[in-house]
Amino acid sequence: MSDPILHPETLAAHAASHPDPLTGAIIPPLHLSTTYERDADLSYGRGRCYARADNPSYDAAIATLNGLEGGADTLLFASGMAAATAIFQALAPGDHVVVSQVMYWALRAWLNGNATRWGLDVTFADTSDLDAVRAALRPGRTRLLWVETPANPLWTISDIAALAELAHAAGTRLAVDSTVATPVLTQPLSLGADLVVHSASKYLNGHSDVIAGSITTARKDEVWAAIKAVQVQQGGVPGAFEAWLLQRGLRTLFLRVRWQSASALTLAERLAAHPAIAEVLYPGLPSFPGHAIAARQMQGGFGAMISVRVKGGRNSAIATAAHVRLWRRATSLGGVESLIEHRASIEGPTSPVPDDLLRLSVGAEAIEDLWCDLAAALATAAHS
Ligand SMILES: *Cc1c(COP(=O)(O)O)cnc(C)c1O
């Protein structure tokens, strides 16, 4: 139902929806029915059979994501992990995949664990380095190139357009985890990716009150049918209310992401000049290795995720997080409240994340409040 002449901000504000034809309600109703009536001839004339596969409460979020990502179809999942793993599970044991070395840690753990046990042949590569990807791809054998950009929690930037070319030349599909960029800042399908994945628990919903995921495809083909079969057969689908909350969150996506990205850039610049900080990892800083590609590939901002390496190592990092009062010490990202986290403690001993790193998810608060709180915590930690 998306009107192609509307701007994406408009599409999002309306969640690609029209008033309910039955009642005139301008907000879509919540459909709790698990099953749908058959016609007398046993057909499903209204197109819905059973809610694991056909859930009208998903329609608004699906239409919005199709429009914002420029995709042919979208599937909603019970979580970002359910979405990501469905793409790999649509492959066959023995298939080879190349994936980003720096990526969301739980997916890396799954790829090293269950996926490998199941027979998937996984190569981790530095996807910010085209030569490394070229060397890792096995033409005719590699079924999927999986890239996260910016990638958790170092915000490593990978060049989607260049990787799409490399992948396609090797007969491989490119899937992009675009959770951190959001469709506000990057549209991976328009850069040549075949699939775009989101943890909708993050920016798409934006209020830290829904766990959900999505995949949007450039085209409806046999791979898409296989992914859809995994979704429907394994049943990793969101509840109706979660999908309804997601369409509600999507309405303010542009306001939130643009505001939060602008705040993040200012905070990153101030942090880079702060004496207690050894290094700021943020794609918006000209000193950041992926900055030039990010400037080309991201429009209107560099996202709202920053990592800092604190002088004094692990203890200083943990002490800084201990002294914030406004920032919340919590995992996750993409909500309107700012979060701070010592990642290495979360990811455990196998993590490649440095010990002195704090991950910041910049929310929608007044930037001076965020800065005062952070600067005070850094000062207290430096003197403790
Ligand atoms: C959170 C996250 C995921 C996993 O999503 P869940 O909704 O928590 O399952 C995947 N990728 C990235 C980049 C994430 O930040």
Short mmCIF file of C-alpha atoms and ligand atoms in Angstrom, two decimals:
data_model
loop_
_atom_site.label_atom_id
_atom_site.label_comp_id
_atom_site.label_asym_id
_atom_site.label_seq_id
_atom_site.Cartn_x
_atom_site.Cartn_y
_atom_site.Cartn_z
CA MET A 1 0.00 0.00 0.00
CA SER A 2 3.05 2.26 -0.09
CA ASP A 3 2.75 5.14 -2.48
CA PRO A 4 6.07 5.45 -4.35
CA ILE A 5 5.77 9.22 -4.78
CA LEU A 6 5.73 9.83 -1.01
CA HIS A 7 8.95 10.66 0.79
CA PRO A 8 10.24 8.07 3.27
CA GLU A 9 9.53 10.38 6.25
CA THR A 10 5.86 10.47 5.22
CA LEU A 11 5.72 6.73 4.68
CA ALA A 12 7.13 6.17 8.17
CA ALA A 13 4.87 8.73 9.87
CA HIS A 14 1.81 6.89 8.51
CA ALA A 15 3.40 3.45 8.92
CA ALA A 16 2.36 2.95 5.28
CA SER A 17 -1.22 2.52 6.49
CA HIS A 18 -4.65 3.78 5.50
CA PRO A 19 -7.59 4.18 7.90
CA ASP A 20 -9.23 0.87 8.83
CA PRO A 21 -11.97 0.35 6.19
CA LEU A 22 -14.34 -1.15 8.78
CA THR A 23 -14.21 1.55 11.48
CA GLY A 24 -12.29 4.53 10.07
CA ALA A 25 -9.69 4.15 12.85
CA ILE A 26 -6.53 5.89 11.69
CA ILE A 27 -4.32 3.52 13.68
CA PRO A 28 -4.36 -0.11 12.53
CA PRO A 29 -6.29 -2.50 14.77
CA LEU A 30 -4.58 -5.26 16.72
CA HIS A 31 -5.64 -8.66 15.37
CA LEU A 32 -5.43 -11.36 18.01
CA SER A 33 -7.18 -14.14 16.11
CA THR A 34 -4.98 -17.17 15.48
CA THR A 35 -7.16 -18.55 12.71
CA TYR A 36 -9.27 -17.35 9.80
CA GLU A 37 -12.58 -18.54 8.40
CA ARG A 38 -12.68 -20.60 5.25
CA ASP A 39 -15.21 -19.99 2.52
CA ALA A 40 -17.94 -22.60 1.88
CA ASP A 41 -15.80 -24.15 -0.86
CA LEU A 42 -12.92 -24.51 1.70
CA SER A 43 -10.83 -21.81 0.02
CA TYR A 44 -9.45 -18.78 1.86
CA GLY A 45 -10.95 -16.01 -0.25
CA ARG A 46 -9.60 -13.32 2.09
CA GLY A 47 -6.10 -14.72 1.82
CA ARG A 48 -5.44 -15.62 5.48
CA CYS A 49 -5.37 -19.09 6.99
CA TYR A 50 -3.43 -19.30 10.28
CA ALA A 51 -1.61 -16.57 12.17
CA ARG A 52 1.85 -18.18 12.21
CA ALA A 53 1.96 -17.52 8.46
CA ASP A 54 -0.66 -14.82 7.89
CA ASN A 55 -0.92 -12.11 10.51
CA PRO A 56 -2.68 -8.87 9.57
CA SER A 57 -1.07 -7.18 12.59
CA TYR A 58 2.22 -7.44 10.66
CA ASP A 59 0.94 -5.59 7.59
CA ALA A 60 1.79 -2.02 8.61
CA ALA A 61 5.36 -2.79 9.70
CA ILE A 62 5.96 -4.93 6.60
CA ALA A 63 4.65 -2.25 4.21
CA THR A 64 6.73 0.40 5.98
CA LEU A 65 9.94 -1.63 5.78
CA ASN A 66 9.30 -2.57 2.12
CA GLY A 67 8.97 1.12 1.36
CA LEU A 68 11.91 2.37 3.44
CA GLU A 69 14.32 -0.35 2.28
CA GLY A 70 13.04 -0.40 -1.32
CA GLY A 71 12.40 -4.14 -1.06
CA ALA A 72 10.07 -6.59 -2.77
CA ASP A 73 8.97 -8.25 0.49
CA THR A 74 9.64 -8.28 4.24
CA LEU A 75 9.32 -10.99 6.88
CA LEU A 76 8.98 -10.23 10.59
CA PHE A 77 10.63 -12.49 13.16
CA ALA A 78 10.45 -13.00 16.91
CA SER A 79 13.90 -11.42 17.29
CA GLY A 80 16.86 -10.16 15.32
CA MET A 81 18.59 -13.47 16.04
CA ALA A 82 15.60 -15.42 14.67
CA ALA A 83 15.82 -13.31 11.49
CA ALA A 84 19.58 -13.66 11.10
CA THR A 85 19.69 -17.40 11.78
CA ALA A 86 16.78 -18.04 9.36
CA ILE A 87 18.97 -16.80 6.51
CA PHE A 88 21.74 -19.28 7.39
CA GLN A 89 19.25 -22.08 8.08
CA ALA A 90 17.84 -21.66 4.58
CA LEU A 91 21.22 -22.94 3.33
CA ALA A 92 22.27 -26.61 3.31
CA PRO A 93 24.87 -28.42 5.44
CA GLY A 94 28.24 -28.15 3.66
CA ASP A 95 27.46 -24.75 2.20
CA HIS A 96 30.20 -22.17 2.59
CA VAL A 97 29.54 -18.69 3.97
CA VAL A 98 31.81 -15.68 4.51
CA VAL A 99 30.88 -13.43 7.43
CA SER A 100 32.21 -10.23 9.04
CA GLN A 101 34.88 -10.81 11.68
CA VAL A 102 33.48 -7.92 13.73
CA MET A 103 29.82 -8.58 14.32
CA TYR A 104 27.05 -8.84 16.89
CA TRP A 105 28.52 -11.28 19.39
CA ALA A 106 25.53 -13.61 19.84
CA LEU A 107 25.41 -14.30 16.10
CA ARG A 108 29.15 -14.96 16.06
CA ALA A 109 28.65 -17.44 18.93
CA TRP A 110 25.82 -19.18 17.04
CA LEU A 111 27.90 -19.40 13.84
CA ASN A 112 30.82 -20.90 15.79
CA GLY A 113 28.47 -23.22 17.68
CA ASN A 114 25.21 -24.64 16.37
CA ALA A 115 25.70 -23.53 12.77
CA THR A 116 29.12 -25.17 12.52
CA ARG A 117 27.90 -28.34 14.27
CA TRP A 118 25.03 -28.46 11.77
CA GLY A 119 27.61 -28.47 8.95
CA LEU A 120 27.79 -24.90 7.76
CA ASP A 121 31.31 -24.03 6.59
CA VAL A 122 31.93 -20.56 8.07
CA THR A 123 34.84 -18.25 7.18
CA PHE A 124 35.25 -15.10 9.26
CA ALA A 125 36.84 -12.29 7.22
CA ASP A 126 37.62 -8.62 7.64
CA THR A 127 34.83 -7.33 5.39
CA SER A 128 36.24 -3.80 5.56
CA ASP A 129 39.12 -5.17 3.44
CA LEU A 130 38.03 -6.06 -0.11
CA ASP A 131 41.16 -8.15 -0.73
CA ALA A 132 40.44 -10.22 2.37
CA VAL A 133 36.89 -10.85 1.15
CA ARG A 134 38.10 -11.70 -2.36
CA ALA A 135 40.49 -14.25 -0.83
CA ALA A 136 37.76 -15.74 1.38
CA LEU A 137 35.09 -16.15 -1.32
CA ARG A 138 35.07 -19.49 -3.12
CA PRO A 139 33.40 -18.86 -6.48
CA GLY A 140 30.59 -21.32 -7.07
CA ARG A 141 30.82 -22.64 -3.50
CA THR A 142 30.20 -19.66 -1.25
CA ARG A 143 26.46 -19.25 -0.87
CA LEU A 144 26.33 -16.16 1.31
CA LEU A 145 28.38 -13.11 2.24
CA TRP A 146 27.12 -11.71 5.56
CA VAL A 147 28.16 -8.20 6.45
CA GLU A 148 27.32 -6.06 9.44
CA THR A 149 27.97 -2.33 8.93
CA PRO A 150 28.59 -0.34 11.06
CA ALA A 151 29.63 -3.47 12.99
CA ASN A 152 29.21 -3.99 16.71
CA PRO A 153 30.97 -2.72 18.79
CA LEU A 154 33.95 -1.24 16.89
CA TRP A 155 31.63 0.30 14.23
CA THR A 156 33.81 -1.10 11.45
CA ILE A 157 32.51 0.11 8.08
CA SER A 158 32.21 -2.26 5.12
CA ASP A 159 31.63 -0.99 1.58
CA ILE A 160 28.25 -2.47 0.64
CA ALA A 161 28.37 -1.55 -3.08
CA ALA A 162 31.87 -2.98 -3.57
CA LEU A 163 31.03 -6.14 -1.61
CA ALA A 164 27.83 -6.65 -3.63
CA GLU A 165 29.93 -6.59 -6.81
CA LEU A 166 32.46 -9.04 -5.38
CA ALA A 167 29.72 -11.34 -4.09
CA HIS A 168 27.76 -11.35 -7.33
CA ALA A 169 30.87 -11.99 -9.42
CA ALA A 170 31.46 -15.09 -7.27
CA GLY A 171 27.83 -16.23 -7.59
CA THR A 172 27.18 -15.34 -3.94
CA ARG A 173 24.38 -13.37 -2.29
CA LEU A 174 25.02 -10.44 0.00
CA ALA A 175 23.07 -10.03 3.23
CA VAL A 176 23.59 -6.87 5.30
CA ASP A 177 22.81 -6.50 9.01
CA SER A 178 21.82 -2.84 8.92
CA THR A 179 20.54 -2.63 12.51
CA VAL A 180 22.88 0.22 13.45
CA ALA A 181 22.49 2.23 10.22
CA THR A 182 18.68 1.91 9.92
CA PRO A 183 16.94 2.70 6.60
CA VAL A 184 17.12 6.37 7.57
CA LEU A 185 20.88 6.42 6.95
CA THR A 186 21.55 3.53 4.54
CA GLN A 187 19.52 1.50 2.05
CA PRO A 188 21.66 -1.61 1.42
CA LEU A 189 19.37 -2.98 -1.32
CA SER A 190 19.87 0.15 -3.42
CA LEU A 191 23.64 -0.42 -3.06
CA GLY A 192 23.30 -3.93 -4.49
CA ALA A 193 22.67 -6.11 -1.41
CA ASP A 194 20.20 -8.97 -1.82
CA LEU A 195 18.87 -9.09 1.75
CA VAL A 196 18.78 -6.56 4.58
CA VAL A 197 18.36 -7.65 8.18
CA HIS A 198 17.39 -5.70 11.29
CA SER A 199 17.16 -6.36 14.94
CA ALA A 200 13.90 -4.42 15.17
CA SER A 201 14.43 -4.51 18.94
CA LYS A 202 16.79 -1.59 18.38
CA TYR A 203 16.14 1.56 16.32
CA LEU A 204 13.18 0.34 14.27
CA ASN A 205 11.06 0.04 17.40
CA GLY A 206 13.22 2.50 19.30
CA HIS A 207 11.66 2.30 22.76
CA SER A 208 13.39 -0.71 24.36
CA ASP A 209 10.07 -2.52 24.75
CA VAL A 210 9.89 -4.97 21.83
CA ILE A 211 12.05 -7.92 20.77
CA ALA A 212 11.63 -8.45 17.02
CA GLY A 213 13.56 -8.82 13.79
CA SER A 214 13.06 -8.34 10.08
CA ILE A 215 14.45 -9.39 6.73
CA THR A 216 13.71 -7.43 3.56
CA THR A 217 14.54 -8.94 0.17
CA ALA A 218 15.42 -7.27 -3.12
CA ARG A 219 13.39 -9.90 -4.97
CA LYS A 220 11.03 -12.78 -4.37
CA ASP A 221 13.00 -15.77 -5.59
CA GLU A 222 13.73 -19.35 -4.50
CA VAL A 223 16.09 -18.18 -1.73
CA TRP A 224 13.37 -15.95 -0.34
CA ALA A 225 10.92 -18.87 -0.47
CA ALA A 226 13.41 -20.99 1.51
CA ILE A 227 13.83 -18.26 4.16
CA LYS A 228 10.07 -17.88 4.40
CA ALA A 229 9.73 -21.65 4.87
CA VAL A 230 12.17 -21.50 7.81
CA GLN A 231 10.16 -18.65 9.34
CA VAL A 232 6.76 -20.33 9.00
CA GLN A 233 7.86 -23.90 9.80
CA GLN A 234 10.07 -23.03 12.78
CA GLY A 235 7.55 -20.44 13.92
CA GLY A 236 9.99 -17.76 15.08
CA VAL A 237 7.36 -15.08 14.51
CA PRO A 238 6.52 -12.05 16.68
CA GLY A 239 3.29 -11.75 18.63
CA ALA A 240 0.58 -9.48 17.26
CA PHE A 241 1.17 -6.85 19.95
CA GLU A 242 4.92 -6.74 19.32
CA ALA A 243 4.26 -6.18 15.62
CA TRP A 244 1.73 -3.49 16.49
CA LEU A 245 4.21 -1.75 18.79
CA LEU A 246 6.79 -1.98 16.00
CA GLN A 247 4.57 -0.09 13.53
CA ARG A 248 4.02 2.50 16.25
CA GLY A 249 7.76 2.89 16.82
CA LEU A 250 8.48 3.10 13.08
CA ARG A 251 6.31 6.24 12.83
CA THR A 252 8.99 8.28 14.63
CA LEU A 253 12.03 6.49 13.17
CA PHE A 254 13.30 9.50 11.19
CA LEU A 255 12.87 11.94 14.10
CA ARG A 256 14.68 9.65 16.50
CA VAL A 257 17.55 8.50 14.28
CA ARG A 258 18.38 11.96 12.93
CA TRP A 259 18.26 13.55 16.38
CA GLN A 260 20.24 10.76 18.02
CA SER A 261 22.85 10.68 15.21
CA ALA A 262 23.38 14.45 15.44
CA SER A 263 23.87 14.16 19.22
CA ALA A 264 26.28 11.25 18.74
CA LEU A 265 28.46 13.23 16.33
CA THR A 266 28.77 16.12 18.80
CA LEU A 267 29.47 13.75 21.70
CA ALA A 268 32.08 11.86 19.64
CA GLU A 269 33.87 15.12 18.81
CA ARG A 270 33.88 16.21 22.45
CA LEU A 271 35.02 12.79 23.65
CA ALA A 272 37.85 12.78 21.10
CA ALA A 273 39.16 15.97 22.74
CA HIS A 274 38.75 14.66 26.31
CA PRO A 275 41.99 13.95 28.22
CA ALA A 276 40.64 10.73 29.83
CA ILE A 277 39.82 9.14 26.47
CA ALA A 278 42.45 7.17 24.53
CA GLU A 279 40.40 6.63 21.38
CA VAL A 280 36.90 7.29 20.04
CA LEU A 281 35.46 4.80 17.58
CA TYR A 282 32.77 6.57 15.55
CA PRO A 283 32.31 6.52 11.74
CA GLY A 284 31.52 10.24 11.72
CA LEU A 285 35.01 11.25 12.82
CA PRO A 286 37.37 12.01 9.88
CA SER A 287 40.13 10.09 11.74
CA PHE A 288 38.05 6.88 11.74
CA PRO A 289 39.39 4.32 9.22
CA GLY A 290 36.01 3.75 7.50
CA HIS A 291 35.00 7.40 7.48
CA ALA A 292 35.27 8.01 3.72
CA ILE A 293 33.15 4.96 2.89
CA ALA A 294 30.65 5.83 5.63
CA ALA A 295 30.35 9.36 4.25
CA ARG A 296 29.47 7.89 0.86
CA GLN A 297 27.22 5.08 2.06
CA MET A 298 25.37 6.74 4.96
CA GLN A 299 23.14 9.76 4.30
CA GLY A 300 22.18 12.30 6.91
CA GLY A 301 24.29 10.98 9.76
CA PHE A 302 26.68 8.32 10.96
CA GLY A 303 24.42 6.62 13.47
CA ALA A 304 24.11 6.99 17.22
CA MET A 305 26.52 4.29 18.42
CA ILE A 306 29.94 5.31 19.75
CA SER A 307 32.63 3.28 21.47
CA VAL A 308 35.37 4.85 23.56
CA ARG A 309 38.60 3.39 24.87
CA VAL A 310 39.25 4.84 28.30
CA LYS A 311 42.78 5.69 29.45
CA GLY A 312 43.74 3.50 32.40
CA GLY A 313 42.30 0.31 30.93
CA ARG A 314 39.58 -2.00 32.18
CA ASN A 315 39.32 -0.54 35.69
CA SER A 316 38.93 3.04 34.47
CA ALA A 317 36.32 1.96 31.92
CA ILE A 318 34.30 0.11 34.54
CA ALA A 319 34.67 3.00 37.00
CA THR A 320 33.39 5.44 34.39
CA ALA A 321 30.29 3.34 33.77
CA ALA A 322 29.86 3.04 37.55
CA HIS A 323 29.69 6.83 38.00
CA VAL A 324 27.13 7.84 35.38
CA ARG A 325 23.76 8.90 36.76
CA LEU A 326 21.72 9.70 33.65
CA TRP A 327 23.13 7.16 31.18
CA ARG A 328 21.75 3.71 32.01
CA ARG A 329 24.17 0.81 32.53
CA ALA A 330 22.47 -1.74 30.29
CA THR A 331 22.99 -3.83 27.21
CA SER A 332 21.17 -3.27 23.91
CA LEU A 333 20.98 -0.12 21.83
CA GLY A 334 18.73 2.06 19.73
CA GLY A 335 16.27 3.26 22.38
CA VAL A 336 15.48 6.88 23.22
CA GLU A 337 17.28 6.52 26.57
CA SER A 338 21.08 6.54 26.46
CA LEU A 339 22.88 3.34 27.49
CA ILE A 340 26.48 2.68 28.47
CA GLU A 341 28.10 -0.72 28.62
CA HIS A 342 31.44 -2.37 29.27
CA ARG A 343 31.26 -4.81 26.36
CA ALA A 344 34.13 -7.13 27.25
CA SER A 345 32.37 -8.17 30.50
CA ILE A 346 29.23 -9.07 28.53
CA GLU A 347 30.98 -10.94 25.73
CA GLY A 348 33.28 -13.03 27.92
CA PRO A 349 36.86 -14.27 27.49
CA THR A 350 36.55 -15.21 23.78
CA SER A 351 35.57 -11.65 22.85
CA PRO A 352 37.87 -9.66 20.54
CA VAL A 353 36.63 -6.44 22.18
CA PRO A 354 39.32 -4.52 24.10
CA ASP A 355 39.01 -4.42 27.88
CA ASP A 356 39.05 -0.63 28.07
CA LEU A 357 36.07 -0.18 25.74
CA LEU A 358 32.74 1.36 26.67
CA ARG A 359 29.88 1.20 24.19
CA LEU A 360 27.54 4.17 24.14
CA SER A 361 24.05 4.10 22.67
CA VAL A 362 23.11 7.75 22.36
CA GLY A 363 19.45 8.44 23.08
CA ALA A 364 17.13 11.38 22.55
CA GLU A 365 17.86 13.33 25.74
CA ALA A 366 19.22 16.90 25.71
CA ILE A 367 22.83 16.63 24.61
CA GLU A 368 24.14 18.91 27.37
CA ASP A 369 22.63 16.61 30.01
CA LEU A 370 24.30 13.61 28.37
CA TRP A 371 27.62 15.41 28.11
CA CYS A 372 27.62 16.75 31.70
CA ASP A 373 26.87 13.29 33.08
CA LEU A 374 29.54 11.59 31.00
CA ALA A 375 32.20 14.24 31.64
CA ALA A 376 31.53 14.08 35.39
CA ALA A 377 31.80 10.27 35.38
CA LEU A 378 35.07 10.43 33.42
CA ALA A 379 36.48 12.99 35.85
CA THR A 380 35.43 10.96 38.92
CA ALA A 381 36.82 7.74 37.44
CA ALA A 382 40.13 9.43 36.56
CA HIS A 383 40.55 10.55 40.19
CA SER A 384 39.43 7.32 41.84
C1 LIG B 1 20.76 -6.81 18.87
C2 LIG B 1 21.35 -7.16 17.57
C3 LIG B 1 21.04 -8.37 16.94
C4 LIG B 1 20.16 -9.41 17.60
O1 LIG B 1 18.85 -8.93 17.72
P1 LIG B 1 17.81 -9.44 18.85
O2 LIG B 1 16.57 -8.71 18.49
O3 LIG B 1 18.40 -9.08 20.18
O4 LIG B 1 17.69 -10.91 18.68
C5 LIG B 1 21.58 -8.62 15.70
N1 LIG B 1 22.41 -7.73 15.09
C6 LIG B 1 22.74 -6.56 15.68
C7 LIG B 1 23.65 -5.62 14.98
C8 LIG B 1 22.22 -6.24 16.93
O5 LIG B 1 22.56 -5.07 17.52
#
